[in-house]
C-alpha cells in the first residue's frame, strides 16, 4: 500500500490475524490434544491448553505405537513415508529432467506429439486412473512394496513442463558455445544444464517431497502389511478402530509428528526454493 | 593457423527460404576478414556455416585444406566469440577458459599454462576465480575472447562481439581485437553490421547484401571504388549521395538511366562552384558539420569544416575523379570512359 494510514494498518492486521487463526486453529487443537490423556477429547469440551501427558504420548508413539490396532511404531511409518517421499521427489526430478532435455534439445519425429501426450497426462492424476494403475501394479507383483508406492507416482507432466520452460530460457549461444567447446549432448546436460537448473530442482524437490509425503489414497490402497504403512495413511487407520473409541491423543501426536518433515524441508530449503521459482537470469 | 576457402556456398532452409547464395571467398592464412552488411543479409548465417552451427546445403567450406562440411564444430579447429558472450554462468572464469580444453583431454599442466597465458594477454588474471555475473560487460567480452585464445585454433570466428558494449568501450575493444589478432596471427572472420567497425578492423571486407557478396576488397578499395550502389551507400559515413540521372553520357550502357554517386566529403564549397544547394538542416559533429540540403528535387549531404560560414545557398564543386556512376536497375558500377 502506498498510503500509511493507521486505520488501514489496523484493518490489514485484523484480516491477517483472522486468516492465521482460521488456518492455525486445527493445528493448535492437534498440538494440544497430543498432550492430554486419551479421554480428554471425548468429554464434550475440546481442551484449548496443553495437558501434562506430552512426554508419555510422544514416547509411546515413537516407541511401541498403538499395538492394539496392529499399527507399527510411528518411527517406522515415518521411515516408510520418507522413502516414498524421497523416491517420488527424486524420481520425478530425474525423469522430468531427462524428458524435458529430450523434448527441448533433440529433433526427432513426433517430438511435439510426445510433448502433448505428456502434457495431457496432467489431467490424469492417480485418483482418476487408480483402478487401472492398481491392476498394473498388482500384476507386476509390486503391492506392498516401496517400488509399488513410488513408481506409479513418479511420472510428472508438471515437472517436465517446468524443466522445459527452464531449458527454453537458456540462451542458444550457450548450447552453441558448448558444442564448439566439444561437449557432446550428455556432457552438455551434465556440465551445463544440470548446474544451471539447480535452484529449479530444489524448488521442485520441496513441492514434490511434500506431494509424496502427503500421499494418502494410493498408499492406503496398496499397503496391506503393517510394515509398509506410511504415516499419513497410518493416521487414518488409527482413527478407524472397531469396538472402541479412537485414541485421539495418540492420533494427534502422530499427526504432529507427520507434519514435521515437510516443515523441515520447507524451512531448510526455503531460500533455494524461492530462488528457484523467481530467478530468471541465466 | 590456416587458410579458409569458401566455394559456391549456399544455404536453403527446409522451408525453402534462401539465406545465402553462391558465396566465394578465399581467406589467406592470418588474414582478418570482416563480413559486413545490413541485418538479414546472411552474414551471421555464413559465419555459422563456417563454424558448423548451421548445415551447409550448397558448395563447400574448407579450413586448412580440409573440407569441413560434415565435420562437427568441435572438430573444425575453430573458436567462436558470441555477441552475448555465452559464458557458462555457473563456472568461474578459469573454468570457463579451461572447459573446451578439458573436453579435449588436454593435460592439466598444459591447460594451466594456456589459461595463464591467455589471462596474461587479456589482463584478466585478477578475476580468474570470479563468476561471469560479477564481471562488467567489457570484462566478460575479454573472457569470451580468452576462451577462444586458449584453444589455439586455426581460426577465430567473431559474431558481432562488440554489439553489447557501450560506444566508448567498443572503440577500445576494437583496437584491442585488432592488435591481438595481429599479434597471434590467427586467421579471423568477424561479423558486424557496423561499417566503421568493419573498416577499421578488416584486412579485407566482404560486403553482403540479400545473401550475396556485393564486393570483396580492402577497406580503402571498397571505399574508393564501390562495386555497386549498395556498397557505395553502405560503406562510408555519412552515406554517399546517390542522385538519379536520366542518362549518363560518354559511358558504355548509354541510354540506360543511371545513378550518380558523390561522397559528402567530395563536395567542396567554392565560389565558382556549379552546383547550387539550398540548405535545409545542419548537424554539428564537433570537428565537422553535416549540411543537408537539396539541388532541384534531389537531396544532398555535404561534409564541411565546423568553422565555415553558412550562407543560405551553398555553391559546391566536385572533382570529376570523385564522381561514381552506377546502373539504375542493377546498381552495378559503370566504368569511367
Coordinates of C-alpha atoms in Angstrom, one line a residue:
Chain A
X1 CA 0.0 0.0 0.0
X2 CA 1.3 3.4 -0.8
X3 CA -0.5 5.3 1.9
X4 CA 0.4 4.8 5.5
X5 CA -2.9 5.3 7.4
X6 CA -3.1 3.8 10.9
X7 CA -6.7 2.6 10.3
X8 CA -5.7 0.7 7.2
X9 CA -2.7 -0.8 9.0
X10 CA -5.0 -1.9 11.8
X11 CA -7.5 -3.4 9.3
X12 CA -4.8 -5.2 7.5
X13 CA -3.6 -6.8 10.7
X14 CA -7.2 -7.8 11.7
X15 CA -7.7 -9.5 8.4
X16 CA -4.3 -11.3 8.5
X17 CA -4.7 -12.4 12.1
X18 CA -8.1 -13.7 11.4
X19 CA -6.7 -15.7 8.5
X20 CA -3.9 -17.1 10.6
X21 CA -6.4 -18.1 13.3
X22 CA -8.5 -19.9 10.8
X23 CA -5.6 -21.8 9.4
X24 CA -3.8 -22.4 12.6
X25 CA -6.7 -23.5 14.8
X26 CA -6.8 -27.1 13.7
X27 CA -3.0 -27.4 14.1
X28 CA -3.3 -25.9 17.6
X29 CA -6.0 -28.3 18.5
X30 CA -3.9 -31.2 17.3
X31 CA -0.9 -30.0 19.2
X32 CA -3.0 -29.5 22.4
X33 CA -4.8 -32.8 22.1
X34 CA -1.5 -34.6 21.7
X35 CA -0.6 -33.6 25.3
X36 CA -3.7 -34.9 27.1
X37 CA -5.0 -38.2 28.2
X38 CA -6.8 -40.3 25.7
X39 CA -10.3 -39.5 27.0
X40 CA -9.8 -35.7 27.3
X41 CA -11.0 -35.3 23.8
X42 CA -14.2 -37.2 24.3
X43 CA -15.6 -35.4 27.3
X44 CA -17.5 -32.9 25.2
X45 CA -15.3 -29.8 25.6
X46 CA -12.2 -29.7 23.5
X47 CA -9.3 -28.6 25.6
X48 CA -7.6 -25.5 24.4
X49 CA -4.5 -25.6 26.6
X50 CA -1.7 -28.1 27.0
X51 CA -2.1 -31.1 29.3
X52 CA 0.6 -33.0 31.1
X53 CA 0.8 -36.2 29.1
X54 CA 3.0 -34.9 26.3
X55 CA 6.1 -36.9 27.2
X56 CA 4.1 -40.0 27.7
X57 CA 2.1 -39.7 24.4
X58 CA 5.1 -38.9 22.2
X59 CA 7.4 -41.5 23.7
X60 CA 4.7 -44.1 23.4
X61 CA 4.1 -43.3 19.7
X62 CA 7.8 -43.1 18.9
X63 CA 8.5 -46.2 20.8
X64 CA 5.9 -49.1 20.6
X65 CA 3.0 -47.4 18.8
X66 CA -0.6 -48.5 19.4
X67 CA -0.2 -52.2 19.2
X68 CA -3.9 -52.8 19.8
X69 CA -4.9 -51.7 16.3
X70 CA -1.9 -53.5 14.8
X71 CA 0.0 -50.4 14.0
X72 CA 3.8 -50.3 13.7
X73 CA 5.6 -47.6 15.7
X74 CA 5.4 -44.1 14.3
X75 CA 9.1 -44.0 13.6
X76 CA 8.8 -46.9 11.2
X77 CA 5.8 -45.4 9.4
X78 CA 7.7 -42.1 9.1
X79 CA 10.7 -44.0 7.6
X80 CA 8.3 -45.6 5.0
X81 CA 6.9 -42.2 4.2
X82 CA 10.4 -40.8 3.9
X83 CA 11.4 -43.5 1.5
X84 CA 8.3 -42.9 -0.5
X85 CA 8.6 -39.1 -0.5
X86 CA 12.3 -39.1 -1.4
X87 CA 11.7 -41.7 -4.1
X88 CA 8.8 -39.8 -5.6
X89 CA 10.6 -36.4 -5.4
X90 CA 14.0 -37.6 -6.7
X91 CA 12.4 -39.9 -9.3
X92 CA 10.1 -37.1 -10.6
X93 CA 13.1 -34.8 -10.9
X94 CA 15.2 -37.4 -12.7
X95 CA 12.6 -38.4 -15.2
X96 CA 11.2 -35.0 -15.9
X97 CA 14.7 -33.5 -16.4
X98 CA 15.6 -36.2 -18.9
X99 CA 12.3 -36.0 -20.8
X100 CA 12.4 -32.2 -20.9
X101 CA 16.0 -32.4 -22.2
X102 CA 14.9 -34.7 -25.0
X103 CA 11.9 -32.5 -25.9
X104 CA 13.8 -29.2 -25.9
X105 CA 17.2 -30.2 -27.4
X106 CA 16.6 -33.0 -29.8
X107 CA 14.7 -33.0 -33.1
X108 CA 13.0 -36.4 -33.5
X109 CA 9.8 -37.4 -35.2
X110 CA 6.7 -36.8 -33.2
X111 CA 8.6 -34.6 -30.8
X112 CA 5.7 -32.2 -30.3
X113 CA 3.2 -35.1 -30.1
X114 CA 5.3 -36.7 -27.3
X115 CA 5.2 -33.4 -25.5
X116 CA 1.5 -33.0 -25.8
X117 CA 0.9 -36.6 -24.7
X118 CA 3.0 -35.9 -21.6
X119 CA 1.2 -32.7 -21.1
X120 CA -2.2 -34.2 -21.3
X121 CA -1.4 -36.7 -18.5
X122 CA -1.7 -33.6 -16.3
X123 CA -5.4 -34.3 -16.5
X124 CA -4.9 -37.8 -15.2
X125 CA -3.8 -37.8 -11.6
X126 CA -3.5 -41.0 -9.6
X127 CA -7.1 -40.7 -8.3
X128 CA -8.5 -40.7 -11.8
X129 CA -6.6 -43.7 -13.0
X130 CA -6.5 -45.5 -9.7
X131 CA -8.2 -48.7 -10.8
X132 CA -6.1 -49.5 -13.9
X133 CA -3.0 -48.4 -12.0
X134 CA -3.8 -50.7 -9.2
X135 CA -4.3 -53.5 -11.7
X136 CA -0.9 -52.9 -13.3
X137 CA 0.9 -52.6 -10.0
X138 CA -0.8 -55.8 -8.7
X139 CA 0.1 -57.7 -11.9
X140 CA 3.7 -56.6 -11.6
X141 CA 3.7 -58.0 -8.1
X142 CA 4.6 -54.7 -6.6
X143 CA 1.8 -54.5 -4.0
X144 CA 3.1 -53.8 -0.5
X145 CA 6.5 -52.7 -1.7
X146 CA 8.5 -49.5 -2.0
X147 CA 8.6 -49.6 -5.8
X148 CA 4.8 -50.1 -5.7
X149 CA 4.4 -47.0 -3.6
X150 CA 6.8 -44.9 -5.6
X151 CA 6.7 -45.8 -9.3
X152 CA 3.0 -45.1 -10.2
X153 CA 3.5 -41.5 -8.8
X154 CA 6.8 -40.9 -10.4
X155 CA 5.9 -39.5 -13.9
X156 CA 5.2 -35.9 -13.8
X157 CA 3.9 -33.7 -16.5
X158 CA 4.1 -30.6 -14.3
X159 CA 7.8 -31.1 -13.6
X160 CA 8.5 -31.9 -17.2
X161 CA 6.8 -28.8 -18.3
X162 CA 8.6 -26.7 -15.7
X163 CA 12.0 -28.0 -16.8
X164 CA 11.0 -27.5 -20.4
X165 CA 10.4 -23.8 -19.6
X166 CA 13.7 -23.6 -17.8
X167 CA 15.6 -25.1 -20.7
X168 CA 13.8 -22.8 -23.2
X169 CA 15.2 -19.8 -21.3
X170 CA 18.7 -21.0 -21.7
X171 CA 20.3 -18.9 -24.4
X172 CA 21.0 -20.8 -27.7
X173 CA 24.5 -19.4 -27.7
X174 CA 25.3 -21.3 -24.5
X175 CA 24.4 -24.6 -26.3
X176 CA 26.5 -23.5 -29.3
X177 CA 29.4 -22.5 -27.2
X178 CA 29.3 -25.9 -25.5
X179 CA 29.2 -27.6 -28.9
X180 CA 32.2 -25.7 -30.1
X181 CA 33.9 -26.5 -26.8
X182 CA 33.5 -30.1 -27.7
X183 CA 30.8 -31.0 -25.2
X184 CA 28.5 -33.8 -26.5
X185 CA 24.8 -33.9 -25.6
X186 CA 25.2 -35.8 -22.4
X187 CA 28.2 -33.8 -21.3
X188 CA 26.3 -30.6 -22.1
X189 CA 23.4 -32.0 -20.0
X190 CA 25.7 -32.8 -17.1
X191 CA 28.1 -29.9 -17.1
X192 CA 25.9 -27.0 -18.2
X193 CA 22.2 -27.8 -17.9
X194 CA 22.2 -29.6 -14.5
X195 CA 24.2 -27.0 -12.6
X196 CA 22.1 -24.2 -14.2
X197 CA 18.8 -25.9 -13.2
X198 CA 20.0 -26.5 -9.6
X199 CA 17.6 -24.0 -8.0
X200 CA 14.7 -25.2 -10.0
X201 CA 15.5 -28.7 -9.0
X202 CA 15.4 -27.6 -5.3
X203 CA 12.1 -25.8 -5.7
X204 CA 10.6 -28.9 -7.4
X205 CA 12.1 -31.1 -4.7
X206 CA 10.3 -29.2 -2.0
X207 CA 7.0 -29.4 -3.8
X208 CA 7.3 -33.0 -4.8
X209 CA 8.6 -34.1 -1.4
X210 CA 5.5 -32.7 0.2
X211 CA 3.4 -34.2 -2.5
X212 CA 4.9 -37.6 -1.9
X213 CA 4.8 -37.3 1.9
X214 CA 1.1 -36.4 1.8
X215 CA 0.0 -39.2 -0.4
X216 CA -3.0 -40.8 1.1
X217 CA -5.2 -42.7 -1.2
X218 CA -2.6 -44.7 -3.1
X219 CA -0.7 -46.0 0.0
X220 CA -3.9 -46.7 1.7
X221 CA -4.9 -48.9 -1.3
X222 CA -1.8 -50.9 -1.9
X223 CA -0.2 -51.3 1.5
X224 CA -1.8 -54.2 3.3
X225 CA 1.0 -55.3 5.6
X226 CA 1.6 -53.0 8.5
X227 CA 5.3 -52.9 7.9
X228 CA 4.6 -50.9 4.7
X229 CA 2.2 -48.4 6.2
X230 CA 3.1 -44.7 5.5
X231 CA 2.3 -42.3 8.2
X232 CA -0.4 -40.3 6.5
X233 CA -2.4 -43.4 5.6
X234 CA -1.5 -44.8 9.1
X235 CA -3.2 -41.9 10.8
X236 CA -6.4 -42.8 9.0
X237 CA -6.1 -46.4 10.0
X238 CA -5.6 -45.4 13.7
X239 CA -8.8 -43.4 13.7
X240 CA -11.0 -46.2 12.4
X241 CA -10.8 -48.7 15.1
X242 CA -13.5 -51.3 15.8
X243 CA -15.5 -51.6 19.1
X244 CA -13.6 -48.8 20.9
X245 CA -13.1 -45.1 20.8
X246 CA -10.2 -43.7 18.8
X247 CA -7.3 -42.7 21.0
X248 CA -7.2 -39.1 19.9
X249 CA -4.2 -38.2 22.0
X250 CA -2.0 -40.8 20.1
X251 CA -3.5 -39.9 16.8
X252 CA -2.9 -36.2 17.2
X253 CA 0.7 -36.9 18.4
X254 CA 1.2 -38.9 15.2
X255 CA -0.3 -36.1 13.1
X256 CA 2.0 -33.5 14.7
X257 CA 5.0 -35.8 14.0
X258 CA 3.8 -36.3 10.5
X259 CA 3.9 -32.5 9.9
X260 CA 7.5 -32.2 10.9
X261 CA 9.5 -33.5 8.0
X262 CA 7.7 -31.4 5.3
X263 CA 8.1 -28.4 7.6
X264 CA 11.8 -29.0 8.0
X265 CA 12.2 -29.4 4.2
X266 CA 10.5 -26.1 3.6
X267 CA 12.4 -24.3 6.3
X268 CA 15.8 -25.6 5.2
X269 CA 15.2 -25.3 1.5
X270 CA 13.2 -22.1 1.6
X271 CA 16.0 -19.9 0.2
X272 CA 16.7 -22.2 -2.7
X273 CA 13.0 -22.8 -3.2
X274 CA 12.2 -19.1 -3.6
X275 CA 15.2 -18.6 -5.8
X276 CA 14.2 -21.4 -8.0
X277 CA 10.7 -20.1 -8.5
X278 CA 11.6 -16.4 -9.2
X279 CA 15.1 -16.5 -10.6
X280 CA 15.2 -15.7 -14.3
X281 CA 18.7 -14.7 -15.0
X282 CA 20.7 -17.4 -16.7
Chain B
X1 CA 46.6 -21.4 -38.5
X2 CA 45.1 -22.0 -41.8
X3 CA 43.5 -20.6 -44.9
X4 CA 39.8 -20.8 -45.3
X5 CA 38.2 -21.4 -48.7
X6 CA 34.6 -20.9 -49.2
X7 CA 33.3 -22.1 -52.6
X8 CA 29.8 -21.6 -54.1
X9 CA 28.5 -21.8 -50.6
X10 CA 24.7 -21.6 -50.2
X11 CA 22.1 -22.1 -47.6
X12 CA 18.5 -23.0 -48.2
X13 CA 16.3 -23.6 -45.1
X14 CA 13.9 -26.6 -45.1
X15 CA 11.0 -24.2 -45.7
X16 CA 12.7 -23.1 -49.0
X17 CA 13.9 -19.7 -47.7
X18 CA 17.3 -18.9 -49.1
X19 CA 19.7 -17.3 -46.6
X20 CA 22.9 -17.1 -48.6
X21 CA 23.7 -17.8 -52.2
X22 CA 26.8 -18.6 -54.2
X23 CA 29.5 -17.2 -51.8
X24 CA 33.1 -17.5 -52.9
X25 CA 35.8 -16.2 -50.5
X26 CA 39.4 -17.1 -50.3
X27 CA 40.8 -16.2 -46.9
X28 CA 44.6 -16.3 -46.6
X29 CA 46.4 -17.6 -43.6
X30 CA 46.4 -15.0 -40.8
X31 CA 44.1 -12.7 -42.6
X32 CA 41.4 -10.6 -40.8
X33 CA 38.2 -10.8 -42.9
X34 CA 35.1 -8.8 -41.9
X35 CA 31.7 -9.7 -43.2
X36 CA 29.6 -6.6 -43.2
X37 CA 26.1 -5.9 -44.3
X38 CA 22.7 -4.8 -43.1
X39 CA 20.7 -7.1 -40.8
X40 CA 19.2 -10.0 -42.6
X41 CA 21.9 -10.0 -45.2
X42 CA 23.1 -13.5 -44.3
X43 CA 26.4 -12.6 -42.7
X44 CA 25.8 -14.4 -39.4
X45 CA 24.4 -17.4 -41.3
X46 CA 27.6 -17.5 -43.3
X47 CA 29.8 -17.4 -40.2
X48 CA 27.7 -20.0 -38.5
X49 CA 28.1 -22.3 -41.5
X50 CA 31.8 -21.9 -41.3
X51 CA 31.6 -22.7 -37.6
X52 CA 29.4 -25.7 -38.2
X53 CA 26.4 -24.4 -36.3
X54 CA 24.4 -24.3 -39.5
X55 CA 24.5 -27.1 -42.0
X56 CA 25.8 -26.3 -45.4
X57 CA 23.3 -27.1 -48.2
X58 CA 25.3 -26.0 -51.2
X59 CA 29.0 -25.7 -52.0
X60 CA 31.9 -26.4 -49.8
X61 CA 33.8 -24.8 -46.9
X62 CA 37.4 -25.9 -46.2
X63 CA 39.6 -24.9 -43.3
X64 CA 43.3 -25.6 -43.7
X65 CA 42.7 -27.6 -46.9
X66 CA 40.2 -29.9 -45.3
X67 CA 36.6 -29.8 -46.4
X68 CA 34.6 -29.4 -43.2
X69 CA 31.0 -29.6 -44.5
X70 CA 30.2 -32.7 -42.4
X71 CA 32.5 -32.2 -39.5
X72 CA 31.3 -31.3 -36.0
X73 CA 32.0 -27.7 -34.8
X74 CA 34.3 -29.0 -32.1
X75 CA 36.5 -30.8 -34.7
X76 CA 36.8 -27.9 -37.1
X77 CA 39.6 -26.4 -35.1
X78 CA 37.8 -23.0 -34.8
X79 CA 36.9 -20.9 -31.8
X80 CA 33.9 -18.6 -31.7
X81 CA 33.2 -15.4 -29.8
X82 CA 29.5 -14.7 -29.4
X83 CA 27.6 -11.4 -29.2
X84 CA 26.2 -12.1 -25.8
X85 CA 29.5 -13.7 -24.6
X86 CA 27.8 -17.1 -23.9
X87 CA 30.0 -17.7 -20.8
X88 CA 28.9 -20.6 -18.6
X89 CA 27.3 -18.7 -15.7
X90 CA 28.0 -21.3 -13.1
X91 CA 31.7 -21.7 -13.8
X92 CA 34.5 -19.4 -12.7
X93 CA 36.4 -17.5 -15.4
X94 CA 39.2 -20.1 -15.1
X95 CA 36.7 -23.0 -15.6
X96 CA 35.2 -21.2 -18.5
X97 CA 38.5 -20.9 -20.2
X98 CA 39.5 -24.5 -19.4
X99 CA 36.2 -26.2 -20.3
X100 CA 37.0 -26.6 -24.0
X101 CA 40.5 -27.9 -23.3
X102 CA 39.2 -30.3 -20.6
X103 CA 36.7 -31.8 -23.1
X104 CA 39.6 -32.4 -25.4
X105 CA 41.5 -34.2 -22.7
X106 CA 44.4 -31.7 -22.7
X107 CA 46.8 -32.5 -19.9
X108 CA 46.2 -30.5 -16.7
X109 CA 49.6 -28.7 -16.8
X110 CA 49.0 -27.7 -20.4
X111 CA 45.6 -26.3 -19.5
X112 CA 47.1 -24.3 -16.7
X113 CA 49.8 -22.9 -18.9
X114 CA 47.4 -21.8 -21.6
X115 CA 44.9 -20.3 -19.2
X116 CA 47.7 -18.3 -17.6
X117 CA 49.0 -17.2 -20.9
X118 CA 45.6 -16.1 -22.1
X119 CA 44.9 -14.3 -18.8
X120 CA 48.2 -12.5 -19.3
X121 CA 47.5 -11.4 -22.8
X122 CA 44.0 -10.2 -22.0
X123 CA 44.8 -8.9 -18.5
X124 CA 42.1 -10.9 -16.8
X125 CA 44.4 -12.6 -14.3
X126 CA 42.9 -10.7 -11.4
X127 CA 39.4 -12.2 -11.7
X128 CA 40.1 -15.7 -12.8
X129 CA 38.3 -17.1 -9.8
X130 CA 35.2 -15.0 -10.2
X131 CA 31.9 -16.0 -11.8
X132 CA 30.9 -14.2 -15.0
X133 CA 28.0 -12.4 -13.3
X134 CA 30.5 -10.5 -11.1
X135 CA 32.2 -9.0 -14.2
X136 CA 31.4 -6.0 -16.3
X137 CA 30.4 -6.2 -19.9
X138 CA 33.9 -5.4 -21.1
X139 CA 35.5 -8.0 -18.8
X140 CA 33.0 -10.6 -19.9
X141 CA 34.0 -9.9 -23.5
X142 CA 37.6 -10.4 -22.6
X143 CA 36.8 -13.7 -21.0
X144 CA 34.9 -14.7 -24.1
X145 CA 38.0 -13.9 -26.2
X146 CA 40.2 -15.7 -23.7
X147 CA 38.1 -18.8 -24.2
X148 CA 38.8 -18.6 -27.9
X149 CA 42.5 -17.9 -27.4
X150 CA 43.3 -20.8 -25.1
X151 CA 42.1 -23.2 -27.7
X152 CA 44.9 -22.0 -30.1
X153 CA 42.6 -22.7 -33.0
X154 CA 43.2 -22.4 -36.7
X155 CA 40.6 -19.6 -37.0
X156 CA 38.7 -17.2 -34.8
X157 CA 35.1 -16.5 -35.6
X158 CA 33.6 -13.4 -34.2
X159 CA 29.8 -12.9 -34.3
X160 CA 29.2 -9.2 -33.6
X161 CA 31.2 -9.4 -30.4
X162 CA 31.1 -5.7 -29.5
X163 CA 27.4 -5.0 -30.1
X164 CA 26.5 -5.4 -26.4
X165 CA 29.2 -2.9 -25.2
X166 CA 28.8 0.9 -24.8
X167 CA 30.2 3.1 -27.5
X168 CA 33.4 4.1 -25.7
X169 CA 34.3 0.5 -24.7
X170 CA 33.5 -0.6 -28.2
X171 CA 36.2 1.6 -29.6
X172 CA 38.9 0.4 -27.2
X173 CA 37.9 -3.2 -27.6
X174 CA 38.0 -2.8 -31.3
X175 CA 41.6 -1.7 -31.1
X176 CA 42.5 -4.5 -28.8
X177 CA 41.0 -7.1 -31.0
X178 CA 42.9 -5.8 -34.0
X179 CA 46.1 -5.7 -32.0
X180 CA 45.5 -9.1 -30.6
X181 CA 44.8 -10.7 -34.0
X182 CA 47.9 -9.1 -35.4
X183 CA 50.0 -10.5 -32.5
X184 CA 48.6 -14.0 -32.7
X185 CA 48.4 -14.1 -36.5
X186 CA 45.3 -16.2 -36.4
X187 CA 43.0 -16.3 -39.4
X188 CA 39.8 -14.5 -38.3
X189 CA 36.4 -13.9 -39.7
X190 CA 34.5 -11.1 -38.0
X191 CA 30.8 -10.3 -38.5
X192 CA 29.4 -6.8 -37.9
X193 CA 26.7 -4.5 -39.2
X194 CA 28.7 -1.5 -38.2
X195 CA 30.6 -0.3 -41.3
X196 CA 33.0 1.8 -39.2
X197 CA 34.0 -1.3 -37.2
X198 CA 34.3 -3.2 -40.4
X199 CA 36.6 -0.5 -42.0
X200 CA 38.9 -0.2 -39.0
X201 CA 39.3 -3.9 -38.3
X202 CA 39.5 -5.6 -41.7
X203 CA 42.4 -6.6 -43.8
X204 CA 39.7 -7.3 -46.4
X205 CA 36.0 -6.5 -46.3
X206 CA 33.2 -8.7 -47.6
X207 CA 30.1 -6.6 -48.2
X208 CA 27.0 -8.7 -48.2
X209 CA 23.5 -7.9 -49.3
X210 CA 20.5 -10.1 -49.5
X211 CA 22.6 -13.2 -49.2
X212 CA 25.0 -12.4 -51.9
X213 CA 28.5 -10.9 -52.0
X214 CA 28.4 -7.4 -53.3
X215 CA 32.1 -6.7 -53.1
X216 CA 35.3 -8.1 -51.6
X217 CA 38.3 -5.8 -51.1
X218 CA 40.5 -3.9 -48.7
X219 CA 38.6 -1.2 -46.8
X220 CA 40.2 1.5 -49.0
X221 CA 39.4 -0.3 -52.2
X222 CA 35.8 -0.7 -51.2
X223 CA 35.6 2.9 -50.1
X224 CA 37.2 4.3 -53.2
X225 CA 35.7 2.0 -55.8
X226 CA 32.4 0.7 -54.5
X227 CA 31.3 -2.1 -56.8
X228 CA 27.7 -1.2 -56.6
X229 CA 25.3 1.5 -55.5
X230 CA 24.5 -0.6 -52.4
X231 CA 28.1 -0.8 -51.3
X232 CA 28.5 2.9 -52.0
X233 CA 25.6 3.8 -49.8
X234 CA 26.5 1.3 -47.1
X235 CA 30.3 1.9 -46.7
X236 CA 31.3 5.4 -45.6
X237 CA 29.7 7.7 -43.1
X238 CA 27.8 9.8 -43.9
X239 CA 26.5 7.8 -46.7
X240 CA 27.3 8.6 -50.3
X241 CA 24.8 10.9 -52.1
X242 CA 23.1 9.0 -54.9
X243 CA 21.4 11.0 -57.5
X244 CA 19.1 9.6 -60.2
X245 CA 20.2 10.6 -63.6
X246 CA 18.1 10.2 -66.7
X247 CA 21.1 9.4 -69.0
X248 CA 24.7 9.0 -68.3
X249 CA 26.7 10.3 -71.3
X250 CA 30.1 9.1 -72.6
X251 CA 29.8 5.7 -71.0
X252 CA 29.1 2.2 -72.0
X253 CA 25.5 1.4 -71.5
X254 CA 24.4 4.9 -72.5
X255 CA 20.7 5.3 -72.8
X256 CA 20.2 3.5 -69.6
X257 CA 19.1 5.5 -66.6
X258 CA 21.9 5.7 -64.1
X259 CA 22.8 6.8 -60.6
X260 CA 25.5 9.4 -59.9
X261 CA 27.3 8.9 -56.6
X262 CA 29.2 11.7 -54.8
X263 CA 30.6 11.3 -51.3
X264 CA 29.6 14.2 -49.0
X265 CA 33.3 14.9 -48.4
X266 CA 33.9 15.2 -52.1
X267 CA 31.6 18.2 -52.4
X268 CA 33.7 21.2 -51.8
X269 CA 32.3 24.6 -51.2
X270 CA 33.7 27.1 -53.7
X271 CA 32.7 30.5 -55.0
X272 CA 32.9 29.3 -58.6
X273 CA 31.0 26.0 -58.0
X274 CA 28.5 24.9 -60.5
X275 CA 26.1 23.2 -58.0
X276 CA 23.9 25.5 -56.0
X277 CA 22.4 23.8 -52.9
X278 CA 19.7 25.2 -50.7
X279 CA 20.4 24.3 -47.1
X280 CA 17.7 22.5 -45.2
X281 CA 19.3 21.4 -42.0
X282 CA 22.7 21.3 -40.3
X283 CA 24.1 18.6 -38.0
X284 CA 27.0 19.6 -35.8
X285 CA 29.6 16.8 -35.2
X286 CA 32.2 19.0 -33.4
X287 CA 35.1 18.8 -35.8
X288 CA 32.9 18.8 -38.8
X289 CA 29.3 19.6 -39.7
X290 CA 26.9 17.8 -42.0
X291 CA 24.9 20.1 -44.2
X292 CA 21.7 18.7 -45.6
X293 CA 20.1 20.4 -48.5
X294 CA 18.7 20.0 -51.9
X295 CA 19.5 20.8 -55.5
X296 CA 16.5 20.7 -57.7
X297 CA 14.5 17.9 -56.3
X298 CA 17.5 15.8 -55.1
X299 CA 18.6 15.7 -51.5
X300 CA 22.3 16.2 -50.9
X301 CA 24.6 15.9 -47.8
X302 CA 27.9 17.8 -47.6
X303 CA 30.6 17.5 -45.0
X304 CA 32.0 20.9 -44.1
X305 CA 34.6 22.1 -41.6
X306 CA 32.9 23.3 -38.4
X307 CA 34.1 26.9 -38.7
X308 CA 33.0 27.6 -42.2
X309 CA 30.3 30.2 -42.8
X310 CA 26.9 29.0 -43.7
X311 CA 25.1 31.0 -46.3
X312 CA 21.5 30.4 -47.4
X313 CA 22.6 28.6 -50.5
X314 CA 25.9 26.9 -50.9
X315 CA 27.9 26.8 -54.1
X316 CA 29.7 23.5 -54.5
X317 CA 32.1 21.9 -56.9
X318 CA 33.3 18.4 -57.3
X319 CA 36.4 16.8 -58.9
X320 CA 35.2 14.6 -61.8
X321 CA 37.5 12.0 -60.4
X322 CA 35.3 11.7 -57.4
X323 CA 32.1 11.0 -59.3
X324 CA 30.9 7.4 -59.2
X325 CA 28.4 6.1 -61.7
X326 CA 26.1 3.2 -61.3
X327 CA 23.4 1.5 -63.4
X328 CA 20.0 2.3 -62.1
X329 CA 18.4 -1.1 -62.2
X330 CA 21.2 -3.4 -61.1
X331 CA 23.2 -0.9 -59.1
X332 CA 26.3 -2.2 -60.8
X333 CA 29.3 0.2 -61.1
X334 CA 29.9 1.7 -64.6
X335 CA 33.5 2.0 -65.6
X336 CA 34.6 5.5 -66.5
X337 CA 35.3 6.1 -70.1

